[in-house]
XYZ file of C-alpha atoms in Angstrom:
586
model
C 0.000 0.000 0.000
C 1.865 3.343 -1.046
C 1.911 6.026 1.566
C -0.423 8.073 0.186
C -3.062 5.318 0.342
C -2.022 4.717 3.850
C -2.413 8.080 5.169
C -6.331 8.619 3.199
C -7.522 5.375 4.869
C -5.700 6.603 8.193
C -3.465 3.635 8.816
C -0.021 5.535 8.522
C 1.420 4.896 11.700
C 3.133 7.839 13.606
C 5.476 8.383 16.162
C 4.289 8.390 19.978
C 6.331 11.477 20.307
C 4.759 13.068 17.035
C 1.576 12.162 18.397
C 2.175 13.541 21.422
C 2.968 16.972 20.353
C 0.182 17.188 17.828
C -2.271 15.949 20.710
C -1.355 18.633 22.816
C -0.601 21.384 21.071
C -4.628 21.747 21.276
C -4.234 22.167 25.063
C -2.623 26.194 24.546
C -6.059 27.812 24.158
C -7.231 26.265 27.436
C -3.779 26.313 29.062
C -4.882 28.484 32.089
C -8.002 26.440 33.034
C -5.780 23.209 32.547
C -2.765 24.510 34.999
C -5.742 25.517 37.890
C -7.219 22.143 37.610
C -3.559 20.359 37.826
C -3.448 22.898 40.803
C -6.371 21.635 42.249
C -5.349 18.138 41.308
C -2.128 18.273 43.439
C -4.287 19.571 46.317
C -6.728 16.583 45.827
C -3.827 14.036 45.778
C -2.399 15.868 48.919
C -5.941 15.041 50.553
C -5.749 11.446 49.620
C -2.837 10.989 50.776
C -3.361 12.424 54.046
C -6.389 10.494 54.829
C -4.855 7.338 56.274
C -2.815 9.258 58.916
C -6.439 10.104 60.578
C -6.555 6.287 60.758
C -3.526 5.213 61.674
C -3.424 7.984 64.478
C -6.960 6.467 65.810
C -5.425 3.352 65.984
C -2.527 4.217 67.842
C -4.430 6.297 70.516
C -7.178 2.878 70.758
C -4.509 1.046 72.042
C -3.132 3.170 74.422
C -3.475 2.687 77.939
C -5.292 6.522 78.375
C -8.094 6.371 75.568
C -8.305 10.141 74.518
C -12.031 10.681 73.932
C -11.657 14.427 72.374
C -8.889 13.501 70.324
C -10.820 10.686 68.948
C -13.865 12.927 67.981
C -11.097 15.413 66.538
C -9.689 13.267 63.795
C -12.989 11.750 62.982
C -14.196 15.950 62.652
C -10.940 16.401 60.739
C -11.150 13.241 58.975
C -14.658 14.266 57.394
C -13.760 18.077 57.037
C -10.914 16.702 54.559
C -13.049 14.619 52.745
C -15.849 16.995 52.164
C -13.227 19.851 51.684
C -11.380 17.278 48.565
C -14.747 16.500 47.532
C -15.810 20.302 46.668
C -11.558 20.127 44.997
C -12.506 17.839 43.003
C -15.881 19.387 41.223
C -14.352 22.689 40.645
C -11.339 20.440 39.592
C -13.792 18.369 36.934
C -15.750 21.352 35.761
C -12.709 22.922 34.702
C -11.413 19.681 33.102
C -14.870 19.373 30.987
C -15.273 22.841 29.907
C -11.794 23.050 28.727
C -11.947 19.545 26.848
C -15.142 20.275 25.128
C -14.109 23.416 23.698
C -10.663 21.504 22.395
C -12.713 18.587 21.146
C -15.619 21.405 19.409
C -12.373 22.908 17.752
C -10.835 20.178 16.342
C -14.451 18.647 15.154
C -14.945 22.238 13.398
C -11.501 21.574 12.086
C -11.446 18.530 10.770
C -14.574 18.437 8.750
C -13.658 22.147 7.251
C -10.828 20.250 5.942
C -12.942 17.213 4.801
C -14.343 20.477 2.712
C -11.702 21.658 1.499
C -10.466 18.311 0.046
C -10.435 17.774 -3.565
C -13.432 15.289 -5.333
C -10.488 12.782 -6.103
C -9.157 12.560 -2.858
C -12.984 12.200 -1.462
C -13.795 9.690 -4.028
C -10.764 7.291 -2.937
C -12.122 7.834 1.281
C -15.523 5.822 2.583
C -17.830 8.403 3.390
C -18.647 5.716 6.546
C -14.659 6.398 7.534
C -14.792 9.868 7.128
C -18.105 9.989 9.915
C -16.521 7.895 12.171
C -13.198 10.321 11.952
C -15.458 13.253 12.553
C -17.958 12.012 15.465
C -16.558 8.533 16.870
C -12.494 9.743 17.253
C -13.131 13.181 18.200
C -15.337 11.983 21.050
C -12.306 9.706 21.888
C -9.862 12.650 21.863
C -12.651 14.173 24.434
C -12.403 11.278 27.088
C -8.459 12.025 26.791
C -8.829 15.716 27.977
C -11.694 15.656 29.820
C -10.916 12.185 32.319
C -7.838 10.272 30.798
C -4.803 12.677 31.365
C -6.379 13.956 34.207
C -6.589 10.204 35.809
C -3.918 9.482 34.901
C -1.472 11.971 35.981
C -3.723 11.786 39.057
C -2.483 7.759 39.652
C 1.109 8.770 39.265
C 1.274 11.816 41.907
C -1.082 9.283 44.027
C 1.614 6.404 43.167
C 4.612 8.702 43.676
C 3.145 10.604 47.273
C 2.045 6.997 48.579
C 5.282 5.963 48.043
C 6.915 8.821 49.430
C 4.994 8.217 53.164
C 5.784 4.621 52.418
C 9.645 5.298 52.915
C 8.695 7.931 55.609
C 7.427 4.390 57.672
C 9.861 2.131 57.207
C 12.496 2.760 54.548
C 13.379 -1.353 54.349
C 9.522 -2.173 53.439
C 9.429 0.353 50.977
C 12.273 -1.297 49.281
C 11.299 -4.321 49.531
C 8.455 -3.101 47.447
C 10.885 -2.211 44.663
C 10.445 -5.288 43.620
C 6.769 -5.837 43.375
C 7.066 -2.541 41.437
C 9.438 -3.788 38.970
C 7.481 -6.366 37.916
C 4.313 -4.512 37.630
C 6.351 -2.094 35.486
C 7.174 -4.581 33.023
C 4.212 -6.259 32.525
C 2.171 -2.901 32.049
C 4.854 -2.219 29.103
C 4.508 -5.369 27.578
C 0.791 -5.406 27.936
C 0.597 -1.294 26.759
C 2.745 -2.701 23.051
C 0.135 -5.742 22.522
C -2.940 -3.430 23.588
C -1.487 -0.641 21.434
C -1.430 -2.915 17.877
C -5.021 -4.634 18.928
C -6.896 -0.936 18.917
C -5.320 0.168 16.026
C -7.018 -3.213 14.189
C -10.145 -2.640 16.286
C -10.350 1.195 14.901
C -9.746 0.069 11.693
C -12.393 -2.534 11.755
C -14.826 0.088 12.498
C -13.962 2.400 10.436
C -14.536 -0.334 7.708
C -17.893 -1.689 9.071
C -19.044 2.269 9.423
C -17.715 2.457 5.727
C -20.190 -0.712 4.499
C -22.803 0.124 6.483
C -23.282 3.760 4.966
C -22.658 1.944 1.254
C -25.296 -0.791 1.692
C -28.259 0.779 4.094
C -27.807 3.846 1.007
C -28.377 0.847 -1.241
C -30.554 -1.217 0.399
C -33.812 -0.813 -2.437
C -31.418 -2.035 -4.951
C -30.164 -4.685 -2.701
C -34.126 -5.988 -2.474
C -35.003 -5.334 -6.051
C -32.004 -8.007 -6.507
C -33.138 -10.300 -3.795
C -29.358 -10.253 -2.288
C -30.199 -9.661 0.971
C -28.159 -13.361 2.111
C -25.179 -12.179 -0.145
C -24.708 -8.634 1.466
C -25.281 -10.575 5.499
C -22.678 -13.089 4.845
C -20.455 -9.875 3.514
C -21.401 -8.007 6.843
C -20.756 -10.720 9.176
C -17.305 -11.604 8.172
C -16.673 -7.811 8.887
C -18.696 -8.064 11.803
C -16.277 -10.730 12.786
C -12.984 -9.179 12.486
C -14.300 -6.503 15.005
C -15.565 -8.931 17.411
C -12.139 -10.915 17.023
C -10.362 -7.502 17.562
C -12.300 -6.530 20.620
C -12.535 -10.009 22.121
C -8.566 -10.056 21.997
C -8.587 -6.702 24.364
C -10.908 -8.656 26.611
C -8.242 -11.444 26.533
C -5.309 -8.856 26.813
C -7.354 -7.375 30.024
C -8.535 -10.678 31.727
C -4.581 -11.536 31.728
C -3.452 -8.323 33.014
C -6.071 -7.506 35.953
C -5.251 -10.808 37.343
C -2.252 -10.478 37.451
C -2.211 -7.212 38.980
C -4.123 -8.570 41.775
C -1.764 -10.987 42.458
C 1.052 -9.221 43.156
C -1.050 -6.849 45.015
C -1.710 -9.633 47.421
C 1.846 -10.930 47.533
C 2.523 -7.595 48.434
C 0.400 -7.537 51.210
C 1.982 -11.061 52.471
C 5.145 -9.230 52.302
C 4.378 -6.198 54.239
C 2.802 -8.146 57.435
C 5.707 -11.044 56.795
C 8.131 -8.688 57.017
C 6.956 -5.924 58.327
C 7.164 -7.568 61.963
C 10.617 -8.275 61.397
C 11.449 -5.061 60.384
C 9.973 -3.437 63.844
C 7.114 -2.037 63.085
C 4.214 -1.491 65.359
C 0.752 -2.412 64.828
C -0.318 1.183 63.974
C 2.778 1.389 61.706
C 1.599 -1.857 59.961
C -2.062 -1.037 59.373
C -0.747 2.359 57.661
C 1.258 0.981 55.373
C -0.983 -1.707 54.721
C -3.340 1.142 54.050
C -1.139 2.974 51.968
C -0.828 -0.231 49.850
C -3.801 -0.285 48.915
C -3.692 2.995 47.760
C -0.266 2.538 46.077
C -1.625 -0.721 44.202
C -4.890 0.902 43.287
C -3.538 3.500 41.197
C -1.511 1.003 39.187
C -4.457 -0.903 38.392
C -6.476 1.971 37.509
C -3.431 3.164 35.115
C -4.122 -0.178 33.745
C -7.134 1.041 32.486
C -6.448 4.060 32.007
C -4.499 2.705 29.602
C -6.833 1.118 27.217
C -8.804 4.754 26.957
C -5.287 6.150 26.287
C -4.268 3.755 23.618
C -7.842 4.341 21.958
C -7.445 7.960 22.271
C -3.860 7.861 20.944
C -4.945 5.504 18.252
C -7.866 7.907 17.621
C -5.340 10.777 17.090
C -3.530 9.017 14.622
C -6.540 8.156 12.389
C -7.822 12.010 12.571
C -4.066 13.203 12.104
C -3.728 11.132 9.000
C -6.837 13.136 7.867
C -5.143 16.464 8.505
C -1.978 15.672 6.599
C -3.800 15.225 3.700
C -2.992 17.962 1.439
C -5.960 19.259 -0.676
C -5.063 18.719 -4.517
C -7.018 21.400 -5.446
C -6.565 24.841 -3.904
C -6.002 28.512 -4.775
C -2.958 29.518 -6.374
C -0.991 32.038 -5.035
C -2.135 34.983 -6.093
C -5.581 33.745 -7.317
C -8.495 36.713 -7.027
C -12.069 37.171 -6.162
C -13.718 37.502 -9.914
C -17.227 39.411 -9.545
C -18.507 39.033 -13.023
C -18.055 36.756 -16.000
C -19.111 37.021 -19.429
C -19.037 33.319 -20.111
C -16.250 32.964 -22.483
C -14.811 29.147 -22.249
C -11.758 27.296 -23.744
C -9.723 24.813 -23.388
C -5.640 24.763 -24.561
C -4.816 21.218 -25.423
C -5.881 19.874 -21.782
C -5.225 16.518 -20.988
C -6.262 14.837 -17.768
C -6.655 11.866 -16.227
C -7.955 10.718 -12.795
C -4.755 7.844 -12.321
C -1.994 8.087 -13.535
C -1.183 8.525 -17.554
C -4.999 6.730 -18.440
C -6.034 9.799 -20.281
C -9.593 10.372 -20.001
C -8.863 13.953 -22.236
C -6.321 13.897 -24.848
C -5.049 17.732 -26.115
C -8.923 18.572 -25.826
C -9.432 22.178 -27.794
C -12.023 24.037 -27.964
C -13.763 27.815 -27.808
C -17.281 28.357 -26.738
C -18.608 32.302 -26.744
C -19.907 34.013 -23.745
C -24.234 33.181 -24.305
C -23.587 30.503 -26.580
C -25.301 27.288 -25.552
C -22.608 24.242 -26.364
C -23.520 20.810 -25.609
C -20.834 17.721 -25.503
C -22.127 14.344 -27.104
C -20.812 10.989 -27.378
C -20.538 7.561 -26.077
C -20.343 6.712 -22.046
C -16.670 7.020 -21.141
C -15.490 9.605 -23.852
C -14.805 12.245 -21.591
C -18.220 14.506 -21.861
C -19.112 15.114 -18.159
C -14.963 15.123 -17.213
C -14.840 18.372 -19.369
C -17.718 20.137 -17.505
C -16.457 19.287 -13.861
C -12.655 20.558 -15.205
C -14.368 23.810 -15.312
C -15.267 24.390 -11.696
C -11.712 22.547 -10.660
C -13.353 19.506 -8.977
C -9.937 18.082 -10.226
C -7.079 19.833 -11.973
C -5.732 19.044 -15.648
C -2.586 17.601 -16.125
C -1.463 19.933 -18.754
C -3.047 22.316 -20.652
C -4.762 25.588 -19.754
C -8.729 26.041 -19.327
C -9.834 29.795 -19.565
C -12.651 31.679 -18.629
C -13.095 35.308 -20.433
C -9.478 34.801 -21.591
C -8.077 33.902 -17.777
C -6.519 31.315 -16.305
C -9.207 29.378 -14.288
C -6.284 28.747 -11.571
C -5.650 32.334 -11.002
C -9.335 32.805 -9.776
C -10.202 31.820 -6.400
C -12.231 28.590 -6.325
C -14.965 29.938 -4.470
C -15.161 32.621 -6.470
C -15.377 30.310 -9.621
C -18.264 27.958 -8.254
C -20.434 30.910 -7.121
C -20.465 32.122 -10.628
C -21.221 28.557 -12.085
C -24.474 26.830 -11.451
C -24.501 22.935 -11.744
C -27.079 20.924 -12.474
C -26.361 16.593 -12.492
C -28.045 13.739 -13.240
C -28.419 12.561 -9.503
C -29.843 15.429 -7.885
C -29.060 15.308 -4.218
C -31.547 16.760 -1.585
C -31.150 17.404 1.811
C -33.526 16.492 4.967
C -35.385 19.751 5.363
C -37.943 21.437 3.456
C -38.510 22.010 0.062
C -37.542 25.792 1.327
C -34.005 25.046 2.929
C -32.868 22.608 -0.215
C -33.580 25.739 -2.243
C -31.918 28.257 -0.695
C -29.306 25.920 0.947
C -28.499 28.713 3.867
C -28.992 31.691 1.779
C -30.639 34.801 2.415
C -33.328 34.632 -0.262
C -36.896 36.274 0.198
C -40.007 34.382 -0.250
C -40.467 36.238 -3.513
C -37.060 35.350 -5.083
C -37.610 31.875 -3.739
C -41.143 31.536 -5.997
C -39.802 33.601 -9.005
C -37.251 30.854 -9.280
C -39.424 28.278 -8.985
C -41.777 30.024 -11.470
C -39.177 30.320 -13.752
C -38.024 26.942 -14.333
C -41.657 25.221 -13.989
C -41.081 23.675 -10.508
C -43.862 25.835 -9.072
C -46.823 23.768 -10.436
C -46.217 20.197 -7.894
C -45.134 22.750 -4.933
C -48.471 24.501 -5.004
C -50.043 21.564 -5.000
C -49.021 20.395 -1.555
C -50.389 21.829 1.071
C -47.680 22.763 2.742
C -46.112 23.970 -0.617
C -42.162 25.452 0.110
C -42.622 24.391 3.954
C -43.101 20.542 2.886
C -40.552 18.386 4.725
C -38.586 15.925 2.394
C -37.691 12.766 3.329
C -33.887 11.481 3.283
C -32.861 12.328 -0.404
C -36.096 13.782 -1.343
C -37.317 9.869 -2.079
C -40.824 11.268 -1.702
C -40.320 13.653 -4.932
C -40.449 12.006 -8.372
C -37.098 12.253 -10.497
C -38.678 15.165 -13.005
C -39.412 16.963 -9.258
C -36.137 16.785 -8.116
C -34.864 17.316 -11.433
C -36.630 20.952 -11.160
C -35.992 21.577 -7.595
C -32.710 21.696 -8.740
C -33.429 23.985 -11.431
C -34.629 26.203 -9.309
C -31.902 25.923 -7.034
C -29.585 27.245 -9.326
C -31.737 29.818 -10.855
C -32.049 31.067 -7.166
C -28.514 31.495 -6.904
C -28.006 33.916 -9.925
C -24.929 32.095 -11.997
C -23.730 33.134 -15.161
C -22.202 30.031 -16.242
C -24.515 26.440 -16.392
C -23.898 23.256 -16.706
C -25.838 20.444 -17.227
C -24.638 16.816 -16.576
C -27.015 14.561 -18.165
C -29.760 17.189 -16.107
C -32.635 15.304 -18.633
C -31.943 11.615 -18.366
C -34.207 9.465 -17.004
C -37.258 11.735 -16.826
C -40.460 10.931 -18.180
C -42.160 12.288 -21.087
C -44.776 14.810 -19.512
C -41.830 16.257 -17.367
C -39.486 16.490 -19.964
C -41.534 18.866 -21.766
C -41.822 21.150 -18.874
C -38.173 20.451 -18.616
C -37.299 21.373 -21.938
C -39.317 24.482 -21.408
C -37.361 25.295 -18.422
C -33.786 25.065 -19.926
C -34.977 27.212 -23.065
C -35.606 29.946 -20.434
C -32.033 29.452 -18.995
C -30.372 29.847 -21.902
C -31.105 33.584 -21.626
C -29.010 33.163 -18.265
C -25.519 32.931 -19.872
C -23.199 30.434 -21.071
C -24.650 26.779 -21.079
C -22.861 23.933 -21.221
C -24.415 20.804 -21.723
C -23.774 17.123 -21.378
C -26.288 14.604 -22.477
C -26.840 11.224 -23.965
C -30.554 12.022 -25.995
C -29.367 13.773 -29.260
C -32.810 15.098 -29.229
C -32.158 17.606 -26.274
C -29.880 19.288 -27.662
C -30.576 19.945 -31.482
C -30.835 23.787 -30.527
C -27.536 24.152 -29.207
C -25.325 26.970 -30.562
C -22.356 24.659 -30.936
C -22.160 20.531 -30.751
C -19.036 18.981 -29.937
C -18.880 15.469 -30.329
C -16.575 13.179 -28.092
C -14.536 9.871 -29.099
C -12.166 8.347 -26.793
C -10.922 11.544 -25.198
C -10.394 13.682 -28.032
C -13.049 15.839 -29.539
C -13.907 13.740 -33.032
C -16.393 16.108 -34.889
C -17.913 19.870 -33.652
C -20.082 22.123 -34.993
C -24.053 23.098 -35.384
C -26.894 19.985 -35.496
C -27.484 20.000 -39.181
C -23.814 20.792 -40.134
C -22.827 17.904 -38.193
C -25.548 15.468 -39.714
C -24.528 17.256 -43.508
C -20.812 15.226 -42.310
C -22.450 12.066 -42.512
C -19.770 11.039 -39.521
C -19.947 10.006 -36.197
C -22.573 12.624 -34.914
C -24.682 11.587 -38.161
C -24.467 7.332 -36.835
C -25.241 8.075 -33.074
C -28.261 10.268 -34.276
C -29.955 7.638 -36.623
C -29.092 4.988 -34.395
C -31.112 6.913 -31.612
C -33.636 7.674 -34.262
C -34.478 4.466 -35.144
C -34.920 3.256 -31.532
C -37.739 5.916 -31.210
């Protein structure tokens, strides 16, 4: 798999350390609320660690000869006060924690799907759009847990750890030593376990990201899936996918059911040890119960690092995914020096452009050609030849390989892409609609009146099945507008691009698959928009585009024949065949 494969399906690995600094570089913004919680963390691990002295104190006064009544009541008054006090600590310690995180995890959300945005349509055709979701909501909310609880615990364990340890050698100095030893070994077998856990997430995040990926694919597909009765087919192909995450996850419960019990184990040998030894080493009963107490608070923290550590490894493994997302440079972006363009006559060409979407498999082969600002110029010729590549060249969904494509005698790449699309409406083949009403899939966020909004509609024919519905520009849509007909949608989008005033439109195949009664209104409707400006047209039925100003007919990436309907049929060439051919079939 080359790199740049790798790092679009997120499975480039990086560095810890790169990782690391990437991670927290995130933190700056919220740097002053994170330093008063680590503030208040200290304080709250000073508390903890305090809290067994109360005991061991009690214990030592029980078994005195002269029982101290007062004193008792005091460290039980104390004992409380410091609880309640590292209680109230610890909420003002968490709120901080959690209104810092979410604003780093809302930021980098906000960041990474601007950049999905800004990615070019090559790039977004080679990434699952399931992938891409779980990127955006799924590892972000990872990245979340790891500033809002896992640093915090985690750095919370090891001042716990290293303060427990500290009053440890404060008792007895030989015990505490002793416990090197049970140290050591937990040490090594939370590395060992922290390299297998690492390599099982980054398999379990890739699983998901691949079930996410088929399940967006297939439910999107699932009429087609019935119409072809393959509903066994596509459950065998989601259960062996199913299975590789349920492998992946069961091995973490495996990795985990090792590791706890272990723990445990030496926690209790531990505890063996201290009483074993601890006689011999002459401590007194109130010295024993305290550091038996502060071994349980020493071992506790290790285990809880433990899993801490599977949230860190997802959250680290998380990282990596979204990171690979960020590095991905956008093929397709302003030049320097590119400017804002206000108006456009509609003058198009094309300098002997070649392009092709891998590679040197040239879908256009030194493609030439001039079409005059209100000229109507439509592209004809077999699937494959390179028709609707030309028209999406124009609005740089990808960029040529060589060549030059101008607008009004300029350089497309020295105007700024947004500048470029706003002054070119589009109009495909599969129209997509939003959930929403017919109203917001018009307007699509813009500030458009009610009157614009029906002049449009008016305008291109759509108004006649929206007045018919009750609810007329307020009627809700259902997920793709599957509740409109194809000629509907067809004019919705129409309208959509009236509404937004271009100057330039194309039309990918805008007619196919429309029935006959629509079609004329459709017909009607693009006759009106040639009055817009420049029209480009792409379309299979000869019969659409007989009126054009200018035919160009495409073979096999190069442009084979060009010129008006009847001068092209007065050839007798390849225009001439595909128009008889359709002819006949009518």
């Amino acid at each position: 798999m080359t790199e740049e494969k790798q790092i679009l399906l997120g499975e480039k690995h990086l560095p810890l350390n790169v990782k690391l600094k990437r991670t927290f570089a995130y933190l700056k913004p919220q740097l002053p609320r994170f330093i008063t919680a680590l503030a208040l963390l200290i304080l709250n691990v000073a508390f903890d660690v305090a809290m067994p002295v109360f005991i061991s104190s009690a214990c030592d006064n029980l078994k005195s000869n002269s029982l101290n009544l007062n004193f008792i009541i005091g460290l039980a008054v104390g004992y409380i006060s410091v609880g309640a006090v590292n209680q109230i600590v610890l909420y003002i310690e968490s709120m901080l924690l959690q209104k810092a995180g979410q604003s780093i995890v809302a930021t980098m959300r906000l960041q990474v799907y601007s950049h999905i945005q800004n990615l070019s349509q090559s790039q977004l055709d080679k990434m699952p759009v399931g992938s891409l979701v779980t990127r955006v909501a799924n590892y972000t909310a990872s990245l979340s847990d790891l500033f809002t609880e896992v640093l915090v615990k985690v750095l919370k364990n090891i001042l716990t750890v290293a303060g427990v340890y500290g009053m440890m050698l404060y008792i007895s100095w030989q015990l505490s030593l002793v416990m090197l030893a049970f140290i050591a070994a937990v040490a090594a077998i939370s590395f060992i376990f922290g390299k297998i856990i690492g390599a099982i997430f980054r398999k379990e995040r890739q699983y998901i990201s691949e079930l996410n990926a088929y399940l967006n694919v297939n439910l999107s597909g699932m009429k087609l899936i019935h119409v072809f009765n393959r509903r066994q087919f596509k459950e065998t192909e989601f259960v062996l996918k199913n299975e590789n995450l349920r492998k992946a996850r069961y091995k973490v419960v495996v990795a985990f059911g090792i590791y706890r019990p272990l723990i445990t184990l030496i926690y209790i040998l531990s505890i063996a040890a201290t009483f074993y030894l601890g006689i011999g080493f002459g401590l007194n009963s109130a010295m024993l119960v305290a550091f038996y107490l502060y071994l349980s608070k020493f071992f506790n923290p290790i285990q809880n690092l433990a899993d801490q550590l599977n949230n860190l490894q997802k959250a680290f493994t998380a990282s990596e995914r979204l990171f690979n997302l960020l590095d991905v440079e956008p093929q397709v972006r302003d030049c320097e020096g590119a400017e804002e363009v206000e108006n456009f006559r509609g003058e198009i060409e094309f300098e002997n452009v070649w392009f092709a979407y891998e590679g040197e498999d040239w879908i256009l082969k030194d493609v030439s050609f001039k079409v005059n600002a209100g000229e109507t110029c439509a592209f004809v010729g077999a699937t494959g030849a390179g028709k609707s590549t030309v028209l999406a060249l124009i609005v740089r969904n990808y960029d040529i390989a060589k060549g030059r494509i101008l607008i009004d005698g300029r350089d497309i790449k020295t105007i700024k892409i947004k500048s470029l699309r706003r002054a070119v409406g589009q109009m495909l083949q599969d129209v997509f609609l939003f959930g929403g009403t017919l109203k917001s899939n018009l307007t699509l966020g813009g500030n458009f009146t009610d009157e614009e909004i029906q002049a449009a509609c008016r305008y291109v024919n759509a108004d006649g099945f929206i007045d018919e519905h009750p609810q007329g520009l307020d009627r809700e849509l259902s997920e793709r507008g599957e509740n409109l007909s194809q000629g509907q949608r067809q004019l919705l989008s129409f309208a959509r691009t009236v509404l937004h005033k271009p100057q330039i439109l194309i039309l990918d195949e805008a007619t196919a698959n429309i029935d006959t009664e629509t079609e004329a209104l459709i017909q009607e409707s693009l006759e009106k928009m040639r009055n817009i400006g420049t029209m480009l047209v792409c379309a299979h039925r000869l019969s659409t585009v007989k009126n054009a100003d200018k035919i160009i007919v495409m073979r096999n990436g190069v442009i084979a024949e060009s010129g008006t309907h009847s001068e092209l049929l007065a050839l007798g060439g390849y225009y001439y065949d595909l128009y008889s051919l359709q002819s006949e079939k009518q």
